[in-house]
Structure formats: structure tokens, C-alpha cells
Short mmCIF file of C-alpha atoms and ligand atoms in Angstrom, two decimals:
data_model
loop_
_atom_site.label_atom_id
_atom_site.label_comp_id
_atom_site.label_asym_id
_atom_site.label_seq_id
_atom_site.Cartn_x
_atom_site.Cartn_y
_atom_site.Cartn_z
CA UNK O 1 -3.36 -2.56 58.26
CA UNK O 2 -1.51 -3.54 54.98
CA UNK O 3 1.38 -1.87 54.10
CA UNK O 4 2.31 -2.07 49.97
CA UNK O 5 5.45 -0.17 49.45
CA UNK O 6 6.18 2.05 46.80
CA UNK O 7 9.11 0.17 45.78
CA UNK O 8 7.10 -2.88 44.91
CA UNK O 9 4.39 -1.77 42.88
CA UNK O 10 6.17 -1.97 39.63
CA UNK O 11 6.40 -5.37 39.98
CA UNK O 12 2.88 -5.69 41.20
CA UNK O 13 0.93 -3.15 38.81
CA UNK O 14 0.20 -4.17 35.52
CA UNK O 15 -1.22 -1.36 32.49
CA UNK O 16 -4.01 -3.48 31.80
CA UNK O 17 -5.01 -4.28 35.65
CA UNK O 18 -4.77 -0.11 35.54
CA UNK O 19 -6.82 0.09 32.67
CA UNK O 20 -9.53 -2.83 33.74
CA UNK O 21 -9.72 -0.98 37.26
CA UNK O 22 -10.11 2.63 36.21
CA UNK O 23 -12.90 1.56 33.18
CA UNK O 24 -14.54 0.21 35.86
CA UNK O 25 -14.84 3.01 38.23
CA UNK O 26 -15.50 5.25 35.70
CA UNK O 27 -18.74 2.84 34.89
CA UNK O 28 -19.22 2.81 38.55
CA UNK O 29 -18.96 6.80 38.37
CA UNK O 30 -21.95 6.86 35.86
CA UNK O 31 -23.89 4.74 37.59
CA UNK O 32 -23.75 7.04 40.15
CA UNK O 33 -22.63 3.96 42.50
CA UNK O 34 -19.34 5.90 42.99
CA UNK O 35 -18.38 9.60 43.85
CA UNK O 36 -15.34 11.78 44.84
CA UNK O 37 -15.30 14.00 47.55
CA UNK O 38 -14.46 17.56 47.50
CA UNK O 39 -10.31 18.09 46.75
CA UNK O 40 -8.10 19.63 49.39
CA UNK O 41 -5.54 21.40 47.92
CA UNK O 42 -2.84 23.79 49.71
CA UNK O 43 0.02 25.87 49.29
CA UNK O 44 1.10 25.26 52.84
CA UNK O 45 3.87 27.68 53.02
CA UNK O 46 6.64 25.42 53.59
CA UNK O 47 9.37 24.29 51.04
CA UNK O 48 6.99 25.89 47.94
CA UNK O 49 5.09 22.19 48.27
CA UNK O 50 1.55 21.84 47.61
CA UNK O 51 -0.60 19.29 49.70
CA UNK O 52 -3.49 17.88 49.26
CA UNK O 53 -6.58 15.41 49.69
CA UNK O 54 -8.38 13.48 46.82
CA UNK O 55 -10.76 11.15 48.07
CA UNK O 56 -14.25 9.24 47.76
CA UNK O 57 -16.56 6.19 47.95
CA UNK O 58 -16.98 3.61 45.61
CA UNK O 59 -20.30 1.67 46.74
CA UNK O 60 -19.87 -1.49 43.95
CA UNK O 61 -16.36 -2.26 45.15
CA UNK O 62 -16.69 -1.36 47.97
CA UNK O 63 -13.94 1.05 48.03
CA UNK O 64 -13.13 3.99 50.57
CA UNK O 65 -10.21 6.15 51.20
CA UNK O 66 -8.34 8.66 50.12
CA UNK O 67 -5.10 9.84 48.41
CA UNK O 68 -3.01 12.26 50.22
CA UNK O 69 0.30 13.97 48.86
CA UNK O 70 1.39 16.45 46.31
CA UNK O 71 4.38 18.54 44.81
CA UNK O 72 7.64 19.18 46.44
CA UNK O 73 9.78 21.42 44.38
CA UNK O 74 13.29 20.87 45.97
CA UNK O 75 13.10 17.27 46.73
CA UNK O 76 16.13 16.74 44.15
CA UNK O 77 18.29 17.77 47.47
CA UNK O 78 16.65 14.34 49.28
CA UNK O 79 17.09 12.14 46.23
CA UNK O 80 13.36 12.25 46.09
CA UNK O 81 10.76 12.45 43.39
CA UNK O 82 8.87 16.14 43.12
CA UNK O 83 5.53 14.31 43.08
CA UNK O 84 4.88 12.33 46.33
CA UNK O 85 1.69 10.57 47.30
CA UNK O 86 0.22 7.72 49.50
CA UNK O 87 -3.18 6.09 49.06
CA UNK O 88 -4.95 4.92 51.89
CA UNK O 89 -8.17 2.58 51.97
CA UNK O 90 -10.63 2.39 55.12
CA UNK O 91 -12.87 -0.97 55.71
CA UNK O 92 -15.89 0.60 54.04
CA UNK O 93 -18.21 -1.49 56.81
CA UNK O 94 -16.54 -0.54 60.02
CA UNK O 95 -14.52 2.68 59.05
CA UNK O 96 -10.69 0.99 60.15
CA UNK O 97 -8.21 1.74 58.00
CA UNK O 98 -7.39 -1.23 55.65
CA UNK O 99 -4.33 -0.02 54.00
CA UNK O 100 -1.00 2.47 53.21
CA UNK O 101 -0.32 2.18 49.08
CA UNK O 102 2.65 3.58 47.10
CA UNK O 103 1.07 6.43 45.21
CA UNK O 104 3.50 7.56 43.11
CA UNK O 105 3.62 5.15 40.21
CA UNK O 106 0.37 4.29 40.56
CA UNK O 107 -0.67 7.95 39.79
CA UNK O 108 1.18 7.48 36.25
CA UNK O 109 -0.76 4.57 35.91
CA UNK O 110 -4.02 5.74 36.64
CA UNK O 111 -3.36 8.72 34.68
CA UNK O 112 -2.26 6.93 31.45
CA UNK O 113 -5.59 4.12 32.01
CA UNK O 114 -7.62 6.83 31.85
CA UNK O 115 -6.85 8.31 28.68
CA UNK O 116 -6.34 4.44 27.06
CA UNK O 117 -9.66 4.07 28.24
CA UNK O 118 -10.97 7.01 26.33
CA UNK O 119 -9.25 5.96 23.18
CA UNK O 120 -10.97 2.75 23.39
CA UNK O 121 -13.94 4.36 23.68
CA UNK O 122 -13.94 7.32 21.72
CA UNK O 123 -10.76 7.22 18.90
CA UNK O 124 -12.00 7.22 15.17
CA UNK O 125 -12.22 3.88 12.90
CA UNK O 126 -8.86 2.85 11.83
CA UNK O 127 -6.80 5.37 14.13
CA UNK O 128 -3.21 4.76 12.65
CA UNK O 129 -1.48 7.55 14.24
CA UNK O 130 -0.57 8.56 17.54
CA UNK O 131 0.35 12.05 18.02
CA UNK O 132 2.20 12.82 21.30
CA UNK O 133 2.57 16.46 22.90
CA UNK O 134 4.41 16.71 26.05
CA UNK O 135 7.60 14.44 26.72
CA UNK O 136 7.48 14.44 30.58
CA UNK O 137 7.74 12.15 32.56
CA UNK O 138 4.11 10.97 32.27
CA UNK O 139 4.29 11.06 28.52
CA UNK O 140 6.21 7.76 28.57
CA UNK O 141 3.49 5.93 30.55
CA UNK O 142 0.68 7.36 28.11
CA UNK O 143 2.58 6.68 25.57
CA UNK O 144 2.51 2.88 26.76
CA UNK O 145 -0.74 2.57 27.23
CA UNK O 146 -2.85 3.84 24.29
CA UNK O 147 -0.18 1.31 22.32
CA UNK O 148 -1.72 -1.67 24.30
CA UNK O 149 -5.27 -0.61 23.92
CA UNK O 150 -4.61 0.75 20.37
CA UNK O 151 -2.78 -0.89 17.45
CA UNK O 152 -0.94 2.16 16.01
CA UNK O 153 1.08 1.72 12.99
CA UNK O 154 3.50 4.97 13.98
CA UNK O 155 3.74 7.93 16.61
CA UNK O 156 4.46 11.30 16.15
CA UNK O 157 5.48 13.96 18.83
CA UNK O 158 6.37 17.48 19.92
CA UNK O 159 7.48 19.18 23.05
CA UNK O 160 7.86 22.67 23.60
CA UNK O 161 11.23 21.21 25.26
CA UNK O 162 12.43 19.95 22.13
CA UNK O 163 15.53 18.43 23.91
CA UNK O 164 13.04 16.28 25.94
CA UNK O 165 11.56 14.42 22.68
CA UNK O 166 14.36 11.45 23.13
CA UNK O 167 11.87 9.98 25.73
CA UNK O 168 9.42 9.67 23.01
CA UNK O 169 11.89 8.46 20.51
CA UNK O 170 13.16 5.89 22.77
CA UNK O 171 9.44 5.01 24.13
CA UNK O 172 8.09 4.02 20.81
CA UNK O 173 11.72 2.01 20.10
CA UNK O 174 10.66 0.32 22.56
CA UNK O 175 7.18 -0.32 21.56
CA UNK O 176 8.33 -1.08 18.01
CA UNK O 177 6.57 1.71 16.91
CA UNK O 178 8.56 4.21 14.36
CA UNK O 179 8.88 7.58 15.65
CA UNK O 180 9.34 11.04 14.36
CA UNK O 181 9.64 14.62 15.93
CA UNK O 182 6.88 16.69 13.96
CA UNK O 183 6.02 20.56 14.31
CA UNK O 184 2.64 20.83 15.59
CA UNK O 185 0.84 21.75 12.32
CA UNK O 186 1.53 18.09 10.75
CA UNK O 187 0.44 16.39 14.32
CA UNK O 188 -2.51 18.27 14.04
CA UNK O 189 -3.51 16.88 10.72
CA UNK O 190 -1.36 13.38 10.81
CA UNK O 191 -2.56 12.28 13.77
CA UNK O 192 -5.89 10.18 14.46
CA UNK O 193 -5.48 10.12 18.00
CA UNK O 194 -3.65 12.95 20.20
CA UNK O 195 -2.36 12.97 23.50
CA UNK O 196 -1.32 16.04 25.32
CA UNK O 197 0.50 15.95 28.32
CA UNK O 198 2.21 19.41 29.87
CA UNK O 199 2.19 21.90 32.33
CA UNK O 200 1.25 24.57 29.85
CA UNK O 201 -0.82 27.39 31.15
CA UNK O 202 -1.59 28.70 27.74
CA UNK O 203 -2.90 27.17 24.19
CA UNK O 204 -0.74 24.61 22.00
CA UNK O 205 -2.87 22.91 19.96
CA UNK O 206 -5.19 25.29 17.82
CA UNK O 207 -8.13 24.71 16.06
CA UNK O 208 -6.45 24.94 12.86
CA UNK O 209 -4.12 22.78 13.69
CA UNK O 210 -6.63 19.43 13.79
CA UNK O 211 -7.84 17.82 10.51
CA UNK O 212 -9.91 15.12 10.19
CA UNK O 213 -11.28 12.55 12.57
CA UNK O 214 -9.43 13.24 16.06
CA UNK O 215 -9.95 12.19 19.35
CA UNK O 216 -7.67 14.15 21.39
CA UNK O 217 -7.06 12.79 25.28
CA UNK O 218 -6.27 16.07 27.07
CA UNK O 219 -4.47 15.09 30.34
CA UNK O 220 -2.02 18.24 31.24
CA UNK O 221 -4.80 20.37 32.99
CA UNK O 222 -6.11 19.42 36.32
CA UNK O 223 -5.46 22.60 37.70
CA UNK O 224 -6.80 26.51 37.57
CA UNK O 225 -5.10 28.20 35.04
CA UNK O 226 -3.44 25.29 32.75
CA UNK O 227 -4.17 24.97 29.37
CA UNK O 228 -3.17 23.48 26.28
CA UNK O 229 -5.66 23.46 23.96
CA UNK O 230 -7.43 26.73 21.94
CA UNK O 231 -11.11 27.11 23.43
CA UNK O 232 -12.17 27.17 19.46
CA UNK O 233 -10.78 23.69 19.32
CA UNK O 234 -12.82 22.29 22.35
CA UNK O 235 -15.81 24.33 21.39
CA UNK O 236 -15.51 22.01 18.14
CA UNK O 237 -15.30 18.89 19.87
CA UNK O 238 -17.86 16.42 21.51
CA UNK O 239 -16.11 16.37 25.09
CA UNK O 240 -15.86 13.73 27.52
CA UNK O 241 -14.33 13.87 30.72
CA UNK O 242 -14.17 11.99 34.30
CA UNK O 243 -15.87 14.11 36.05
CA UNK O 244 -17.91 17.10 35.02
CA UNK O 245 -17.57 19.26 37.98
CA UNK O 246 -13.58 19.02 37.93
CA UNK O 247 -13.57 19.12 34.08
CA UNK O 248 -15.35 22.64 34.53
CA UNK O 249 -13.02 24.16 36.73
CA UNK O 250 -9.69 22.80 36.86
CA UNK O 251 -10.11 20.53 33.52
CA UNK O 252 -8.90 21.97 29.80
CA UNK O 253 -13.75 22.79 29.62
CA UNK O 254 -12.74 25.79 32.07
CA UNK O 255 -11.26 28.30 29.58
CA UNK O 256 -13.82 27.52 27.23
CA UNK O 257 -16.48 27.97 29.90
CA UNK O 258 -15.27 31.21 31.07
CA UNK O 259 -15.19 32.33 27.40
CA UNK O 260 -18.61 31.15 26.94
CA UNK O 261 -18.26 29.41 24.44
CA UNK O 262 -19.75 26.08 26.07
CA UNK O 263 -21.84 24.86 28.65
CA UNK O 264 -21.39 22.17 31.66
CA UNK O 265 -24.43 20.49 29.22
CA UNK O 266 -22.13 20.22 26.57
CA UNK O 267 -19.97 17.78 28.66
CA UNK O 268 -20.33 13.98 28.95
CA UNK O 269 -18.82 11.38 31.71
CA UNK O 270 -16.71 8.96 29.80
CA UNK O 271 -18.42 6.74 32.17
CA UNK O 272 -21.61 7.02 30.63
CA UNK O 273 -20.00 5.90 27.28
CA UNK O 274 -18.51 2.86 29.18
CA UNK O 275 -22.30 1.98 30.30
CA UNK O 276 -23.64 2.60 26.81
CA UNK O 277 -25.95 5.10 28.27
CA UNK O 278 -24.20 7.57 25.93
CA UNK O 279 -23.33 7.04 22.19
CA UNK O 280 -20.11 8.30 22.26
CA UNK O 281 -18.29 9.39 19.60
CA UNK O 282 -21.56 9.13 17.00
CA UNK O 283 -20.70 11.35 13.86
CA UNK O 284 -18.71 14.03 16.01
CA UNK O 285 -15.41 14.68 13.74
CA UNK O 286 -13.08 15.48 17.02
CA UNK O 287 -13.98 13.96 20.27
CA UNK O 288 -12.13 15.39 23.35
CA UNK O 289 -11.30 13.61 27.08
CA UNK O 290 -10.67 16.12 29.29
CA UNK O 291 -8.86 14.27 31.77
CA UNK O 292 -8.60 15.90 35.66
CA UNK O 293 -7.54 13.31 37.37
CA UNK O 294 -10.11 12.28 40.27
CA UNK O 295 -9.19 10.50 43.77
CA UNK O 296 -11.40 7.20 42.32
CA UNK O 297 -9.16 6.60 39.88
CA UNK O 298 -6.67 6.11 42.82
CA UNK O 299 -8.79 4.48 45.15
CA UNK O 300 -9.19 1.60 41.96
CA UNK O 301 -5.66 1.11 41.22
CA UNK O 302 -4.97 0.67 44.94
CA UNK O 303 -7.80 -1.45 45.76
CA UNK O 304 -6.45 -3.27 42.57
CA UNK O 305 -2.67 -3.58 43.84
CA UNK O 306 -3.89 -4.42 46.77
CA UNK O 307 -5.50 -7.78 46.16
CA UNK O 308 -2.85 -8.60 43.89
CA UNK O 309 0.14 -7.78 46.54
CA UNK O 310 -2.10 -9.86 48.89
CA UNK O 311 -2.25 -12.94 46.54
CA UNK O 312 1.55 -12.66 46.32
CA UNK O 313 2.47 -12.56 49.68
CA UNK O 314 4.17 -9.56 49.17
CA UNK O 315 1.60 -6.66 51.11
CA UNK O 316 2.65 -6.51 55.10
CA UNK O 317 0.46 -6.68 57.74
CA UNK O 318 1.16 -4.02 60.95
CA UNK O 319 -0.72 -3.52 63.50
CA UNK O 320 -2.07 -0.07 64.57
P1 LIG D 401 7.17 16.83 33.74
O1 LIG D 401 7.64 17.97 34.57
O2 LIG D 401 7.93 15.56 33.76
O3 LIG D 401 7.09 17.32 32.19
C1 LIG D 401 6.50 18.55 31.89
C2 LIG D 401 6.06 18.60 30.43
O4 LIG D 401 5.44 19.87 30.20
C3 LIG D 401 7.20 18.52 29.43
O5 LIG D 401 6.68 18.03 28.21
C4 LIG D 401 7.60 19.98 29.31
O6 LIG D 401 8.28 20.22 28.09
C5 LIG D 401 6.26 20.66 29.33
N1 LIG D 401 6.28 22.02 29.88
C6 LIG D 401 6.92 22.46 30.98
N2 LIG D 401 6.67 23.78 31.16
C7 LIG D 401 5.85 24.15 30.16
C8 LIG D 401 5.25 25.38 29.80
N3 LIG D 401 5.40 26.48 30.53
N4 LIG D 401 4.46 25.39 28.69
C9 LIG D 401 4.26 24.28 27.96
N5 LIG D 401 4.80 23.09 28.27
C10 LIG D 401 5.60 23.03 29.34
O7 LIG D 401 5.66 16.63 34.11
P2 LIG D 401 4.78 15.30 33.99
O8 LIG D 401 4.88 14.53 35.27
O9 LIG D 401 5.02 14.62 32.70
O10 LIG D 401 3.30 15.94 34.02
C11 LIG D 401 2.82 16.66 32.89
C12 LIG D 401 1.50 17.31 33.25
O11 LIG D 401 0.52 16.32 33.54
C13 LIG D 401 1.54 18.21 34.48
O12 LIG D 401 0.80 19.39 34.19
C14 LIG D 401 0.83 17.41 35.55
O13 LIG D 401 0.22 18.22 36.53
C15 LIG D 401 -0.21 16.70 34.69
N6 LIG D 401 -0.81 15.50 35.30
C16 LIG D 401 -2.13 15.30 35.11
C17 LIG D 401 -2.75 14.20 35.66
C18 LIG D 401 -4.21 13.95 35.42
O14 LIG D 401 -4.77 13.05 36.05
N7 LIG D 401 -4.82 14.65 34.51
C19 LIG D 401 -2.00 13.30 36.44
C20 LIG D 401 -0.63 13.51 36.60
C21 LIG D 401 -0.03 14.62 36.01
#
């Protein structure tokens, strides 16, 4: 088995191999050559952490395995991360297990691919603006990687946490990119392209609050209960997601499901845009990628690090 520790994928793990592998899967995904299994998640009782399973099969790769971790509240007291994860892969042809990944960058990675790939894809003509909500720790990554799929000429942000909005500042510094903290009203109708990345369980960004043509990459929920966008607002929108079944009941779709104001027919894999077997963004004035999160998109960024650790010389090989 191949080990690839966490502490080396930084140096390994590039935004655009992230990007390349998780466009890809998604394609796979819509060529129904690739499909997640069922997600194990539990509250298991101990130390307030929640564990779980994300897993599936990716038949063009090939590429099998799972990712298995989660949240640990109190890990400040081990010097650890909250958010802990390890992605294995199996030999798709003979079931033995092929590798142990680092999961916890590589979720940030995956994470922020998915939504550059849906700006790509979906983000109106001449997008100028990014507007950023959220300021997390994921924000940073997202941040990064709509600039290098996007040529923005500025980015705007807000946080509920308004103390947090230095990451942003300094992020788009970084990037070259001027910066400036906006209330939400103006990001609504600024910005061409929105990100929103919290753990909000209830509305931020209101109908009202978009003008013009917006594509709006909606990454905060993946789980029952979160929210961050008014159901008005995604009832408006042509929506995309990764997958349909997560995007209905986990994803930012659910509240406007339950409020009936859409269907599961009113929801389109991102993959099928990829493919060209859907048009896309067509004349709809806000488009919407409701992104969940799926165990493929981990599987791809492993497989990914993987063969480049390999190349390097860097990936162990241990014997079980
Ligand atoms: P973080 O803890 O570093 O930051 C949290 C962010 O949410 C900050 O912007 C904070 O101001 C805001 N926030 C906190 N409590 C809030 C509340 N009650 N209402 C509104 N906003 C609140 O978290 P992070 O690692 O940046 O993750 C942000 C979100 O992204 C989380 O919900 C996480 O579960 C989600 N996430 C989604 C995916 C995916 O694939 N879709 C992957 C990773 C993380």
C-alpha cells in the first residue's frame, strides 16, 4: 500500500490538477461511468465528533475507495485541525487496498475545484466581479481558485463575522486583486459571480439582494438544516449541482424543495454541462451550483496526488 502523508500534499497538489481531476469526474458522473455510494454519517457519542463514510466507483479511471473522517470539536487541545479525514483507494480489479491519502487539504481543494469548475461553466459573459460571503477557512481556497479559472478585475466580500474579513482582504492582496468589505445589498447587485461559503443554517443572500446576470456557487450546505440562500432566490435560478440526490437533501435545493417551490426536475448535474449534453447557462439571468460535496470528488484528487507523489518519489510503499 502507498502511504501519501498529509504533510506533503501541499507540495504535491496543485489548484489546477484539483480542478482538471474534479471536471473530470464530474463528466464521468454524467456519463453515468461514475457513482457515489450512500454517505455514512454519525454522531458517535464521543468527544461531540461526527464520523463518517463518503465513498464510490469511478469505472473510466478506474477509481475505488472511500473517504473516511469528519469533525472533532475540541481538537484545539491536541494541536489538531477540527476537520480530519483520510482517503483510501482499493485496486479496482482485485479489491486490495492501493492507498492511505492526506484528506484534509485535499478536501479544500476539491471543494474550491468544484465551484471553479462551475464558474467556468456557468458564470455570465464578462464576469468582472467576485463577490465573496463567508471568510472561513475554506473561503481562502475558493477564493484562489475561481481567480485562476476566472480573470476578475476586483472582489468584494462579507461575513457575518465581520472581524474574519482580513482573510479575504489579505487573499485577494495576494492575488493582486483589490478588495473591499461590502454589506450584502451591493454584493448582491455588484457582483457577477458569488461565492458563499458558511455554516449558516438560515438565509443570507435574498432574492432582492441579486441583480443582474449572477451565477452564484453555493458551497456552505452539505448538510440537513444549513442554509444560506432565500428559497425565492433559488426558485429564480437555473440550478446545477454535483449530484442531484445530495443536492435535494443536504444541498442549499432542500429548503426550496420542502417549500415546494421546486422540483428534483428542476435540477441539473454540472456534469452534464461539462459533456455538453446540457446547455448550461442558456438565457437563465442567475445560474446556481449547489455544491454538496460528494466522496468522487475525493476519490479524483487522491487518485490525482497519487500518481503525482508516485512520479516524485515521494508516496511510501508499506506492506500490509
Ligand atoms: P470555518 O469554521 O472556518 O468558517 C465558518 C464560516 O461561516 C465563517 O465565514 C463564519 O463567519 C461563518 N459562520 C459561522 N457560524 C455562522 C452562522 N451561525 N451563521 C452564518 N455564518 C456563520 O468553516 P469553513 O471550513 O470555512 O467551512 C465553511 C462551510 O463550508 C461549512 O459549513 C462547511 O461544512 C462547508 N463545507 C462544504 C464543503 C462542500 O463540499 N460543499 C466542503 C467543505 C466545507
Amino acid at each position: 500500500m502507498w502511504v501519501v502523508p498529509e504533510s506533503e500534499i501541499a507540495g504535491l497538489m496543485t489548484p489546477q490538477a484539483a480542478f482538471d481531476a474534479v471536471e473530470s469526474v464530474f463528466a464521468a458522473m454524467a456519463r453515468d461511468q461514475a457513482y457515489n455510494f450512500p454517505v455514512v454519517r454519525e454522531a458517535i457519542g464521543h468527544e461531540d465528533a461526527l464520523y463518517g463514510f463518503k465513498g464510490g466507483f469511478d469505472a473510466s479511471a478506474p477509481t475505488l475507495g472511500l473517504k473516511a473522517g469528519g469533525y472533532w470539536p475540541n481538537n484545539q487541545k491536541h494541536g489538531l485541525i477540527n476537520h480530519q479525514s483520510t482517503v483510501f483507494l482499493f485496486d479496482a480489479d482485485t479489491g486490495r487496498v492501493e492507498a492511505a491519502v492526506g484528506g484534509n487539504l485535499l478536501t479544500a481543494l476539491r471543494t474550491a475545484a468544484a465551484s471553479a469548475v462551475s464558474i467556468k461553466h456557468l458564470a455570465p459573459k464578462g464576469a468582472k466581479v467576485l463577490g465573496m460571503i463567508g471568510a472561513g477557512h475554506q473561503s481562502a481556497f475558493q477564493m484562489r481558485a475561481a481567480a485562476a479559472v476566472h480573470q476578475f478585475d476586483r472582489v468584494i466580500g462579507w461575513n457575518p463575522h465581520p472581524e474574519m474579513l482580513t482573510r479575504l482582504a489579505d487573499t485577494a492582496a495576494d492575488l493582486g486583486l483589490p478588495f473591499e468589505a461590502v454589506e450584502l445589498e451591493q454584493l448582491g447587485a455588484d457582483a457577477d459571480v458569488i461565492i458563499s461559503i458558511t455554516s449558516s443554517f438560515a438565509p443570507m443572500l435574498l432574492d432582492g439582494h441579486v441583480k443582474g446576470p449572477t451565477h452564484i456557487a453555493a458551497m456552505g450546505t452539505d448538510t440537513k438544516g444549513k442554509q444560506e440562500l432565500d428559497p425565492a432566490l433559488v426558485e429564480r435560478a437555473r440550478i446545477f449541482t454535483d449530484e442531484i440526490a445530495q443536492s435535494t437533501t443536504i444541498g442549499e435545493a432542500q429548503h426550496a424543495i420542502a417549500a415546494g417551490l421546486i422540483g428534483e426536475g428542476d435540477i441539473t448535474p454540472l456534469g452534464a454541462v461539462i459533456t455538453g449534453q446540457h446547455e448550461g447557462r442558456g438565457n437563465a439571468e442567475v445560474t446556481i451550483f449547489d455544491g454538496t460535496g460528494v466522496g468522487l470528488q475525493d476519490l479524483a484528487v487522491a487518485a490525482k496526488v497519487l500518481e503525482i507523489a508516485k512520479e516524485k518519489g515521494i508516496a511510501t510503499k508499506v506492506e500490509i
